[in-house]
Coordinates of N, CA, C and O in Angstrom, one line a residue:
X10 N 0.9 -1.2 0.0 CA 0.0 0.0 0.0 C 0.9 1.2 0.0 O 1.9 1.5 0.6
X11 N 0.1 2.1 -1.1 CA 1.2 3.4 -0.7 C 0.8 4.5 -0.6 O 0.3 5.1 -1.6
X12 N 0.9 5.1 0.7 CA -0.2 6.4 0.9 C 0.6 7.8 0.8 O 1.4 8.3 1.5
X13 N 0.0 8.3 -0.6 CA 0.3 9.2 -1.5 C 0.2 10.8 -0.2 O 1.2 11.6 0.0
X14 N -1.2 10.9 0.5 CA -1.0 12.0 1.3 C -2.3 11.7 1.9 O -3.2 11.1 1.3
X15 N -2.4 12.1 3.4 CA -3.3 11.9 4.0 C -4.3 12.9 4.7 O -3.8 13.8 5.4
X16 N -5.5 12.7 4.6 CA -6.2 14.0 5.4 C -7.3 13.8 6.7 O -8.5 13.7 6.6
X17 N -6.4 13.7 8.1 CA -7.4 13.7 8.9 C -9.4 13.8 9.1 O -10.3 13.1 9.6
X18 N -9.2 14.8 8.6 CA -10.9 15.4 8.6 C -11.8 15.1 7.6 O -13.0 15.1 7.8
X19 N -11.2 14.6 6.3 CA -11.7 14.7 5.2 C -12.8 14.2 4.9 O -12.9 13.2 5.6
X20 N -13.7 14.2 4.3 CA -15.2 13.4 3.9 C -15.0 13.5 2.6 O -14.6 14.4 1.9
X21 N -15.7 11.9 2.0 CA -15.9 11.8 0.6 C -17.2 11.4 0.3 O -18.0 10.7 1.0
X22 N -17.4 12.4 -1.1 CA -19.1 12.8 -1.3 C -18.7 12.2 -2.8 O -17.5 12.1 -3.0
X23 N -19.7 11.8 -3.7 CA -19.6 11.9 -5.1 C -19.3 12.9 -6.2 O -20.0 13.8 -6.4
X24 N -18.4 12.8 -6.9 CA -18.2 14.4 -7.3 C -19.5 15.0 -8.1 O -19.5 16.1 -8.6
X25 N -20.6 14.1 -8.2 CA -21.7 14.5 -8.8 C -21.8 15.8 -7.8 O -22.0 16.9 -8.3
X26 N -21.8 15.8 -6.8 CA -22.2 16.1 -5.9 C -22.0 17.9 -5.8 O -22.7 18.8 -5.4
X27 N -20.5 17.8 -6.4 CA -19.6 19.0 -6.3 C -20.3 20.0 -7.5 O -20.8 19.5 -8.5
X28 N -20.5 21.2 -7.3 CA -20.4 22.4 -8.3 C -19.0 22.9 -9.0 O -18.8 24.1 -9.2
X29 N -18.3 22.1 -9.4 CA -16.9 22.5 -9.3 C -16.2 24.3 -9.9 O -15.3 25.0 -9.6
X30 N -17.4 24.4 -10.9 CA -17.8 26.2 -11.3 C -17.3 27.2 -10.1 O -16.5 28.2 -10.2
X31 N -18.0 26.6 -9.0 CA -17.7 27.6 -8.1 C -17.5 27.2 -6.5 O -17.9 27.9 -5.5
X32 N -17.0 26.0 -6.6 CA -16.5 25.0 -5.4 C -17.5 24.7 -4.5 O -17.0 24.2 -3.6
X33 N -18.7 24.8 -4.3 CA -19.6 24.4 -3.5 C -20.5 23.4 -3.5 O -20.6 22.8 -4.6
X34 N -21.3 22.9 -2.6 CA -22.4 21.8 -2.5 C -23.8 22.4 -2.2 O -23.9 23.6 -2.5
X35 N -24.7 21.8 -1.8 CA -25.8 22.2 -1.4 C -26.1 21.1 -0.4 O -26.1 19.9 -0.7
X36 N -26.4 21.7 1.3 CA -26.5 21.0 2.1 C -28.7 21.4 2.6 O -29.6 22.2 2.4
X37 N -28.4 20.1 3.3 CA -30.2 20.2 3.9 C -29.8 20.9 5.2 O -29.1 20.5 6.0
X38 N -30.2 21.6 5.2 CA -30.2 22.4 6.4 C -31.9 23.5 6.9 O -32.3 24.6 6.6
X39 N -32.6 22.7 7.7 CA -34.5 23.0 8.2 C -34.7 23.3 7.3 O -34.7 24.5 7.0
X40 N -35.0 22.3 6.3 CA -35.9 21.8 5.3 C -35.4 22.9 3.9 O -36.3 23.3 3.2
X41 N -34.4 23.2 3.7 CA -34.3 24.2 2.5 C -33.0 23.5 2.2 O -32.7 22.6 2.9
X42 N -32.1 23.9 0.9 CA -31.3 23.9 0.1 C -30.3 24.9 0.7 O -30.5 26.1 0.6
X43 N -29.0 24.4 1.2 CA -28.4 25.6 1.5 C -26.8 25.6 0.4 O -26.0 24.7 0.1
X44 N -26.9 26.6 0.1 CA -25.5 26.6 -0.8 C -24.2 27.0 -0.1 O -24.1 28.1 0.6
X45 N -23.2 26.1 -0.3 CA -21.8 26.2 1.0 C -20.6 25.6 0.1 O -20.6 24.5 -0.6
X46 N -19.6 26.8 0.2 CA -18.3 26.7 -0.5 C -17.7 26.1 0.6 O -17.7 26.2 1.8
X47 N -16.7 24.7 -0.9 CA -15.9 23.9 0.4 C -14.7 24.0 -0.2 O -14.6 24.8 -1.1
X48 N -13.7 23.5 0.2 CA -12.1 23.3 -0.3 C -12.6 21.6 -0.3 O -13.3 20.9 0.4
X49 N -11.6 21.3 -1.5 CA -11.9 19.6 -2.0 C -10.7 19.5 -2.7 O -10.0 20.5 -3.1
X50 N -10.4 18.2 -2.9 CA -9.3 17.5 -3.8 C -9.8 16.5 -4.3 O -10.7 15.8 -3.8
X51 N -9.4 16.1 -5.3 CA -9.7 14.8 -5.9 C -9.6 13.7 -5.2 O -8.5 13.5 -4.7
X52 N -10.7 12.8 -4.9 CA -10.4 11.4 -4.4 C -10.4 10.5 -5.0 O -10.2 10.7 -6.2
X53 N -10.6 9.0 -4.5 CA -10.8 7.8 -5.3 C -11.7 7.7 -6.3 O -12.8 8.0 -5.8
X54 N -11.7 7.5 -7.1 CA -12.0 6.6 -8.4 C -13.5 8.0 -8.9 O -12.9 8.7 -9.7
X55 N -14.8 8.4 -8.7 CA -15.0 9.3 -9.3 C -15.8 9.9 -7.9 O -16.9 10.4 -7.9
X56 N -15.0 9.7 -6.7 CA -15.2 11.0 -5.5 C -14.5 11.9 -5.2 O -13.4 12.0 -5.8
X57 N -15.0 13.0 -4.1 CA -14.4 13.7 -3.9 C -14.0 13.9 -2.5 O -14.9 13.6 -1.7
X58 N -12.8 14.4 -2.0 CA -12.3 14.6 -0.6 C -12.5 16.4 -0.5 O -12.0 17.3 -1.0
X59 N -13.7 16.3 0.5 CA -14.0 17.6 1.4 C -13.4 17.7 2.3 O -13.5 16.8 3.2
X60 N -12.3 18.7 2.4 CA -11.3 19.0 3.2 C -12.0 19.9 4.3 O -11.8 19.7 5.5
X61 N -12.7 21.0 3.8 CA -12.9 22.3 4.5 C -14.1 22.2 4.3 O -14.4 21.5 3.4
X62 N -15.4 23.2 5.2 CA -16.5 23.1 4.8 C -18.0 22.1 5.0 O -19.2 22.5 4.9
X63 N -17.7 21.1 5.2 CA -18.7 20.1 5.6 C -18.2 19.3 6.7 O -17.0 19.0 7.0
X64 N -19.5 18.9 7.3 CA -18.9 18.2 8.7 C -19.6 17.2 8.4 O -20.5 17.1 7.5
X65 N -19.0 15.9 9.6 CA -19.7 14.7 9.5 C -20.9 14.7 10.0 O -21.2 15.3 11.0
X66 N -22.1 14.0 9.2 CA -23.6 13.9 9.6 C -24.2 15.1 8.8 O -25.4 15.0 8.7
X67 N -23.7 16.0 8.5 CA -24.4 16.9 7.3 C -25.0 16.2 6.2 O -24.3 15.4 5.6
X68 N -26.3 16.5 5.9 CA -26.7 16.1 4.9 C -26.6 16.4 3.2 O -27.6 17.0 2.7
X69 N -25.7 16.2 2.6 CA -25.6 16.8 0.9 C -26.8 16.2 -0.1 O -27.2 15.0 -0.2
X70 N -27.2 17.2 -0.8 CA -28.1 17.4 -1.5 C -27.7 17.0 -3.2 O -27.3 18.0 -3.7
X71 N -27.6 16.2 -4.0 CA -27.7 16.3 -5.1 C -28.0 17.3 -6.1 O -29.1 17.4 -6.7
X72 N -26.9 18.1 -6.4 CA -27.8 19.1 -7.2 C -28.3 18.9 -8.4 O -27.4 19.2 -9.2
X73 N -29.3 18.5 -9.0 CA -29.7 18.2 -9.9 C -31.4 19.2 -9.9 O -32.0 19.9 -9.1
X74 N -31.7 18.8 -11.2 CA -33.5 19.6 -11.0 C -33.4 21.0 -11.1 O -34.5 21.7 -11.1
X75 N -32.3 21.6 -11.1 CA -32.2 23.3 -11.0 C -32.4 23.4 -9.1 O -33.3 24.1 -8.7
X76 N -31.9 22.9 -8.5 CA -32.1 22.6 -7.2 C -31.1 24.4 -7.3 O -30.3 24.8 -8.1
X77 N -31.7 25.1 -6.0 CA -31.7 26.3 -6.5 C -31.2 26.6 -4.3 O -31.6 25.9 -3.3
X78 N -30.4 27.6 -4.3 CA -30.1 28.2 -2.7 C -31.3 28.6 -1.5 O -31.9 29.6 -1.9
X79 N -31.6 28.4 -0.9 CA -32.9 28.5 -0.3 C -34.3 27.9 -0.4 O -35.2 27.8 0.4
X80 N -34.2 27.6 -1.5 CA -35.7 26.4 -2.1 C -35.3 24.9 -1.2 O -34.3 24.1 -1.0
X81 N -36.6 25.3 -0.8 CA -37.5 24.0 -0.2 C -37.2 22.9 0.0 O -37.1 22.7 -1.2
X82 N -36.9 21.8 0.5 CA -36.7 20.1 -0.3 C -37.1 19.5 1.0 O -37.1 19.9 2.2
X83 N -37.5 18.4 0.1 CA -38.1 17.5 1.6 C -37.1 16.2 1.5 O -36.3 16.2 0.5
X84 N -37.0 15.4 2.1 CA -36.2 14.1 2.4 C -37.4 13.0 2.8 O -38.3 13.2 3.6
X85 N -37.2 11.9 2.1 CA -38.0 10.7 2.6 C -36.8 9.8 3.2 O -35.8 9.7 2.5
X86 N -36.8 9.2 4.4 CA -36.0 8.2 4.5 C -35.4 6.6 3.5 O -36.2 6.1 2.7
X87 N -34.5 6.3 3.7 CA -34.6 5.6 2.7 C -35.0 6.2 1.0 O -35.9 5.7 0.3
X88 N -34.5 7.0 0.7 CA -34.5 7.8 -0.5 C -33.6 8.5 -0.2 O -33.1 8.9 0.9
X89 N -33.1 8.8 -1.9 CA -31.8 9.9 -2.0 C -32.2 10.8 -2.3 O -32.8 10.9 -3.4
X90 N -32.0 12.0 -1.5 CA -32.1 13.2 -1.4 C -31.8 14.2 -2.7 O -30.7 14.2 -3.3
X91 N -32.8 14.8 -2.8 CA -32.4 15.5 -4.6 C -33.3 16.6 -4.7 O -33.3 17.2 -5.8

């Protein structure tokens, strides 16, 4: 095994996930769409390592649908969030 560099804190999200335009995600935060710039590096195979910016147990939003900063979204359990 050979570990190229390591990052304590890091979380990996899908890079679908990423806005890479303008470095940010969209997190669930009381039922709305919140838009939050992170610092990321490329991870494994097609994820991404959140360095800065998201914590563990935050919930990330799929941006897809024109999912838009402040608009609405509901979550069903057991369903992916979108």
């Amino acid at each position: 095994e050979i570990l190229i560099r390591e990052w304590e804190d890091a979380l990996v999200i899908p890079e679908e996930y990423l806005n890479i335009q303008d470095s940010s995600i969209y997190l669930y935060q009381n039922g709305k769409a919140v838009k939050t710039s992170v610092k990321y590096e490329a991870g494994p195979s097609s994820n991404i390592l959140i360095i800065d910016g998201l914590r563990e147990g935050d919930i990330v939003l799929k941006p897809d649908a024109g999912i838009q900063n402040g608009q609405k979204v509901w979550i069903s359990k057991g369903v992916e969030a979108s």
